[in-house]
Amino acid sequence: MRIQRFPKERIFLVDIRPLVRVSLPSVDAYLQAGLDALGDATRMAIFQKLAAGPIAVNELARTLPVSRPAVSQHLRVLKDAGLVTDSKAGTRRLYQLHPEGIARLRAHFDQVWEQALSAFKDFAEKQTQGDKDGKHRSRSRRT
């Protein structure tokens, strides 16, 4: 932590970035970029349309309420996040989902889902064990 003092103004600036970096768990940069990219509704719509197969920017733009340059910018964000790849087909560029980026997202959500199910299972087993031991929760009755 770094503190700067400006004596005349009685102002102190505290740089807490090092503290934040230490307290955050290690995060896969591409995973985080992918999640951030899909947080935008237009990019999510583009992502879903690309799930049907490769498509050119002009074709995407015709189906969306944004301009062709805006679609190109959204595709750039998705590409930088590792979720989309492009290839040249004559004079056009075709965009499609990048299997490695999708696999990274899938692995993340599989892990989250497994943790949630495991926690639910542990909770249910504790509840069942409590019922077998005669530990019932008393419920208050409204009169």
PDB file of C-alpha atoms in Angstrom:
ATOM      1  CA  MET A   1       0.000   0.000   0.000  1.00  0.00           C
ATOM      2  CA  ARG A   2       1.347   3.393  -0.955  1.00  0.00           C
ATOM      3  CA  ILE A   3       0.281   6.646   0.710  1.00  0.00           C
ATOM      4  CA  GLN A   4       0.969  10.048  -0.766  1.00  0.00           C
ATOM      5  CA  ARG A   5       0.661  13.129   1.388  1.00  0.00           C
ATOM      6  CA  PHE A   6       0.112  16.646   0.161  1.00  0.00           C
ATOM      7  CA  PRO A   7       0.847  18.781   3.265  1.00  0.00           C
ATOM      8  CA  LYS A   8      -0.545  22.118   2.139  1.00  0.00           C
ATOM      9  CA  GLU A   9      -3.927  20.762   1.090  1.00  0.00           C
ATOM     10  CA  ARG A  10      -4.116  18.120   3.840  1.00  0.00           C
ATOM     11  CA  ILE A  11      -5.015  15.512   1.236  1.00  0.00           C
ATOM     12  CA  PHE A  12      -3.931  11.912   1.459  1.00  0.00           C
ATOM     13  CA  LEU A  13      -4.100   9.562  -1.526  1.00  0.00           C
ATOM     14  CA  VAL A  14      -4.064   5.868  -0.768  1.00  0.00           C
ATOM     15  CA  ASP A  15      -3.253   3.371  -3.495  1.00  0.00           C
ATOM     16  CA  ILE A  16      -5.119   0.171  -2.577  1.00  0.00           C
ATOM     17  CA  ARG A  17      -4.526  -1.681  -5.861  1.00  0.00           C
ATOM     18  CA  PRO A  18      -1.862  -3.968  -4.379  1.00  0.00           C
ATOM     19  CA  LEU A  19      -4.278  -5.006  -1.631  1.00  0.00           C
ATOM     20  CA  VAL A  20      -7.019  -5.792  -4.130  1.00  0.00           C
ATOM     21  CA  ARG A  21      -4.696  -7.890  -6.303  1.00  0.00           C
ATOM     22  CA  VAL A  22      -3.623  -9.981  -3.315  1.00  0.00           C
ATOM     23  CA  SER A  23      -7.169 -10.671  -2.143  1.00  0.00           C
ATOM     24  CA  LEU A  24      -8.601 -11.719  -5.524  1.00  0.00           C
ATOM     25  CA  PRO A  25      -8.402 -15.373  -6.525  1.00  0.00           C
ATOM     26  CA  SER A  26      -6.462 -16.225  -9.660  1.00  0.00           C
ATOM     27  CA  VAL A  27      -8.792 -15.859 -12.635  1.00  0.00           C
ATOM     28  CA  ASP A  28      -8.251 -17.105 -16.177  1.00  0.00           C
ATOM     29  CA  ALA A  29      -7.998 -13.889 -18.187  1.00  0.00           C
ATOM     30  CA  TYR A  30      -9.696 -15.395 -21.255  1.00  0.00           C
ATOM     31  CA  LEU A  31     -12.505 -16.790 -19.125  1.00  0.00           C
ATOM     32  CA  GLN A  32     -13.105 -13.403 -17.514  1.00  0.00           C
ATOM     33  CA  ALA A  33     -12.933 -11.656 -20.893  1.00  0.00           C
ATOM     34  CA  GLY A  34     -15.433 -14.140 -22.307  1.00  0.00           C
ATOM     35  CA  LEU A  35     -17.857 -13.639 -19.441  1.00  0.00           C
ATOM     36  CA  ASP A  36     -17.489  -9.860 -19.688  1.00  0.00           C
ATOM     37  CA  ALA A  37     -18.034  -9.946 -23.458  1.00  0.00           C
ATOM     38  CA  LEU A  38     -21.231 -11.958 -23.118  1.00  0.00           C
ATOM     39  CA  GLY A  39     -22.550  -9.491 -20.533  1.00  0.00           C
ATOM     40  CA  ASP A  40     -23.631  -7.190 -23.370  1.00  0.00           C
ATOM     41  CA  ALA A  41     -27.038  -8.034 -24.859  1.00  0.00           C
ATOM     42  CA  THR A  42     -25.993  -7.347 -28.458  1.00  0.00           C
ATOM     43  CA  ARG A  43     -22.872  -9.491 -28.152  1.00  0.00           C
ATOM     44  CA  MET A  44     -24.927 -12.263 -26.578  1.00  0.00           C
ATOM     45  CA  ALA A  45     -27.350 -12.074 -29.525  1.00  0.00           C
ATOM     46  CA  ILE A  46     -24.433 -12.275 -31.980  1.00  0.00           C
ATOM     47  CA  PHE A  47     -22.965 -15.188 -30.019  1.00  0.00           C
ATOM     48  CA  GLN A  48     -26.287 -17.043 -30.184  1.00  0.00           C
ATOM     49  CA  LYS A  49     -26.623 -16.432 -33.932  1.00  0.00           C
ATOM     50  CA  LEU A  50     -23.085 -17.741 -34.489  1.00  0.00           C
ATOM     51  CA  ALA A  51     -24.055 -20.956 -32.700  1.00  0.00           C
ATOM     52  CA  ALA A  52     -26.008 -21.870 -35.863  1.00  0.00           C
ATOM     53  CA  GLY A  53     -22.810 -21.745 -37.932  1.00  0.00           C
ATOM     54  CA  PRO A  54     -20.448 -19.352 -39.739  1.00  0.00           C
ATOM     55  CA  ILE A  55     -21.933 -16.079 -40.904  1.00  0.00           C
ATOM     56  CA  ALA A  56     -20.695 -12.846 -42.498  1.00  0.00           C
ATOM     57  CA  VAL A  57     -20.928  -9.415 -40.854  1.00  0.00           C
ATOM     58  CA  ASN A  58     -23.468  -8.104 -43.384  1.00  0.00           C
ATOM     59  CA  GLU A  59     -25.779 -11.053 -42.774  1.00  0.00           C
ATOM     60  CA  LEU A  60     -25.503 -10.563 -39.009  1.00  0.00           C
ATOM     61  CA  ALA A  61     -26.169  -6.833 -39.304  1.00  0.00           C
ATOM     62  CA  ARG A  62     -29.379  -7.466 -41.261  1.00  0.00           C
ATOM     63  CA  THR A  63     -30.791  -9.457 -38.335  1.00  0.00           C
ATOM     64  CA  LEU A  64     -29.800  -7.030 -35.563  1.00  0.00           C
ATOM     65  CA  PRO A  65     -30.986  -3.538 -34.598  1.00  0.00           C
ATOM     66  CA  VAL A  66     -27.439  -2.110 -34.841  1.00  0.00           C
ATOM     67  CA  SER A  67     -25.299  -0.908 -37.734  1.00  0.00           C
ATOM     68  CA  ARG A  68     -22.761  -3.018 -39.607  1.00  0.00           C
ATOM     69  CA  PRO A  69     -19.824  -1.115 -38.050  1.00  0.00           C
ATOM     70  CA  ALA A  70     -21.310  -1.754 -34.596  1.00  0.00           C
ATOM     71  CA  VAL A  71     -21.601  -5.472 -35.368  1.00  0.00           C
ATOM     72  CA  SER A  72     -17.945  -5.450 -36.462  1.00  0.00           C
ATOM     73  CA  GLN A  73     -16.936  -3.833 -33.171  1.00  0.00           C
ATOM     74  CA  HIS A  74     -18.912  -6.386 -31.178  1.00  0.00           C
ATOM     75  CA  LEU A  75     -17.303  -9.197 -33.177  1.00  0.00           C
ATOM     76  CA  ARG A  76     -13.884  -7.726 -32.396  1.00  0.00           C
ATOM     77  CA  VAL A  77     -14.659  -7.860 -28.655  1.00  0.00           C
ATOM     78  CA  LEU A  78     -15.853 -11.463 -28.957  1.00  0.00           C
ATOM     79  CA  LYS A  79     -12.753 -12.355 -30.972  1.00  0.00           C
ATOM     80  CA  ASP A  80     -10.419 -10.672 -28.451  1.00  0.00           C
ATOM     81  CA  ALA A  81     -12.156 -12.658 -25.711  1.00  0.00           C
ATOM     82  CA  GLY A  82     -11.379 -15.888 -27.560  1.00  0.00           C
ATOM     83  CA  LEU A  83     -15.011 -16.760 -28.268  1.00  0.00           C
ATOM     84  CA  VAL A  84     -15.059 -16.112 -32.024  1.00  0.00           C
ATOM     85  CA  THR A  85     -12.730 -16.784 -34.939  1.00  0.00           C
ATOM     86  CA  ASP A  86     -12.866 -15.460 -38.466  1.00  0.00           C
ATOM     87  CA  SER A  87     -11.780 -16.743 -41.835  1.00  0.00           C
ATOM     88  CA  LYS A  88     -11.621 -15.235 -45.280  1.00  0.00           C
ATOM     89  CA  ALA A  89     -14.086 -16.551 -47.855  1.00  0.00           C
ATOM     90  CA  GLY A  90     -13.523 -14.663 -51.100  1.00  0.00           C
ATOM     91  CA  THR A  91     -14.108 -10.985 -50.351  1.00  0.00           C
ATOM     92  CA  ARG A  92     -16.006 -11.676 -47.129  1.00  0.00           C
ATOM     93  CA  ARG A  93     -14.958 -12.633 -43.644  1.00  0.00           C
ATOM     94  CA  LEU A  94     -16.963 -15.393 -42.029  1.00  0.00           C
ATOM     95  CA  TYR A  95     -17.226 -15.466 -38.251  1.00  0.00           C
ATOM     96  CA  GLN A  96     -17.869 -18.553 -36.178  1.00  0.00           C
ATOM     97  CA  LEU A  97     -17.658 -19.651 -32.564  1.00  0.00           C
ATOM     98  CA  HIS A  98     -14.198 -20.667 -31.401  1.00  0.00           C
ATOM     99  CA  PRO A  99     -14.370 -24.201 -29.921  1.00  0.00           C
ATOM    100  CA  GLU A 100     -11.581 -23.569 -27.398  1.00  0.00           C
ATOM    101  CA  GLY A 101     -13.298 -20.465 -26.029  1.00  0.00           C
ATOM    102  CA  ILE A 102     -16.605 -22.308 -25.750  1.00  0.00           C
ATOM    103  CA  ALA A 103     -14.858 -25.217 -24.019  1.00  0.00           C
ATOM    104  CA  ARG A 104     -13.339 -22.795 -21.490  1.00  0.00           C
ATOM    105  CA  LEU A 105     -16.780 -21.350 -20.666  1.00  0.00           C
ATOM    106  CA  ARG A 106     -18.310 -24.820 -20.519  1.00  0.00           C
ATOM    107  CA  ALA A 107     -15.625 -26.070 -18.117  1.00  0.00           C
ATOM    108  CA  HIS A 108     -16.192 -23.065 -15.869  1.00  0.00           C
ATOM    109  CA  PHE A 109     -19.949 -23.527 -15.701  1.00  0.00           C
ATOM    110  CA  ASP A 110     -19.588 -27.294 -15.254  1.00  0.00           C
ATOM    111  CA  GLN A 111     -17.357 -26.609 -12.241  1.00  0.00           C
ATOM    112  CA  VAL A 112     -19.799 -24.053 -10.797  1.00  0.00           C
ATOM    113  CA  TRP A 113     -22.694 -26.465 -11.320  1.00  0.00           C
ATOM    114  CA  GLU A 114     -20.811 -29.353  -9.691  1.00  0.00           C
ATOM    115  CA  GLN A 115     -19.990 -27.206  -6.652  1.00  0.00           C
ATOM    116  CA  ALA A 116     -23.614 -26.104  -6.329  1.00  0.00           C
ATOM    117  CA  LEU A 117     -24.895 -29.680  -6.568  1.00  0.00           C
ATOM    118  CA  SER A 118     -22.317 -30.875  -4.045  1.00  0.00           C
ATOM    119  CA  ALA A 119     -23.320 -28.149  -1.590  1.00  0.00           C
ATOM    120  CA  PHE A 120     -26.998 -29.017  -2.078  1.00  0.00           C
ATOM    121  CA  LYS A 121     -26.261 -32.711  -1.531  1.00  0.00           C
ATOM    122  CA  ASP A 122     -24.341 -31.950   1.696  1.00  0.00           C
ATOM    123  CA  PHE A 123     -27.198 -29.760   2.923  1.00  0.00           C
ATOM    124  CA  ALA A 124     -29.822 -32.400   2.099  1.00  0.00           C
ATOM    125  CA  GLU A 125     -27.809 -35.113   3.844  1.00  0.00           C
ATOM    126  CA  LYS A 126     -27.451 -32.957   6.969  1.00  0.00           C
ATOM    127  CA  GLN A 127     -31.199 -32.324   6.957  1.00  0.00           C
ATOM    128  CA  THR A 128     -31.901 -36.040   6.559  1.00  0.00           C
ATOM    129  CA  GLN A 129     -29.437 -36.912   9.326  1.00  0.00           C
ATOM    130  CA  GLY A 130     -31.048 -34.316  11.595  1.00  0.00           C
ATOM    131  CA  ASP A 131     -34.470 -35.834  10.955  1.00  0.00           C
ATOM    132  CA  LYS A 132     -33.144 -39.318  11.812  1.00  0.00           C
ATOM    133  CA  ASP A 133     -31.594 -38.037  15.034  1.00  0.00           C
ATOM    134  CA  GLY A 134     -34.933 -36.574  16.081  1.00  0.00           C
ATOM    135  CA  LYS A 135     -33.831 -33.005  15.554  1.00  0.00           C
ATOM    136  CA  HIS A 136     -36.816 -31.382  13.971  1.00  0.00           C
ATOM    137  CA  ARG A 137     -37.183 -27.727  13.467  1.00  0.00           C
ATOM    138  CA  SER A 138     -40.062 -26.322  15.375  1.00  0.00           C
ATOM    139  CA  ARG A 139     -42.335 -24.276  13.237  1.00  0.00           C
ATOM    140  CA  SER A 140     -44.219 -21.427  14.727  1.00  0.00           C
ATOM    141  CA  ARG A 141     -47.917 -21.405  14.133  1.00  0.00           C
ATOM    142  CA  ARG A 142     -49.846 -18.326  13.369  1.00  0.00           C
ATOM    143  CA  THR A 143     -53.053 -17.950  15.231  1.00  0.00           C
TER     144      THR A 143
END
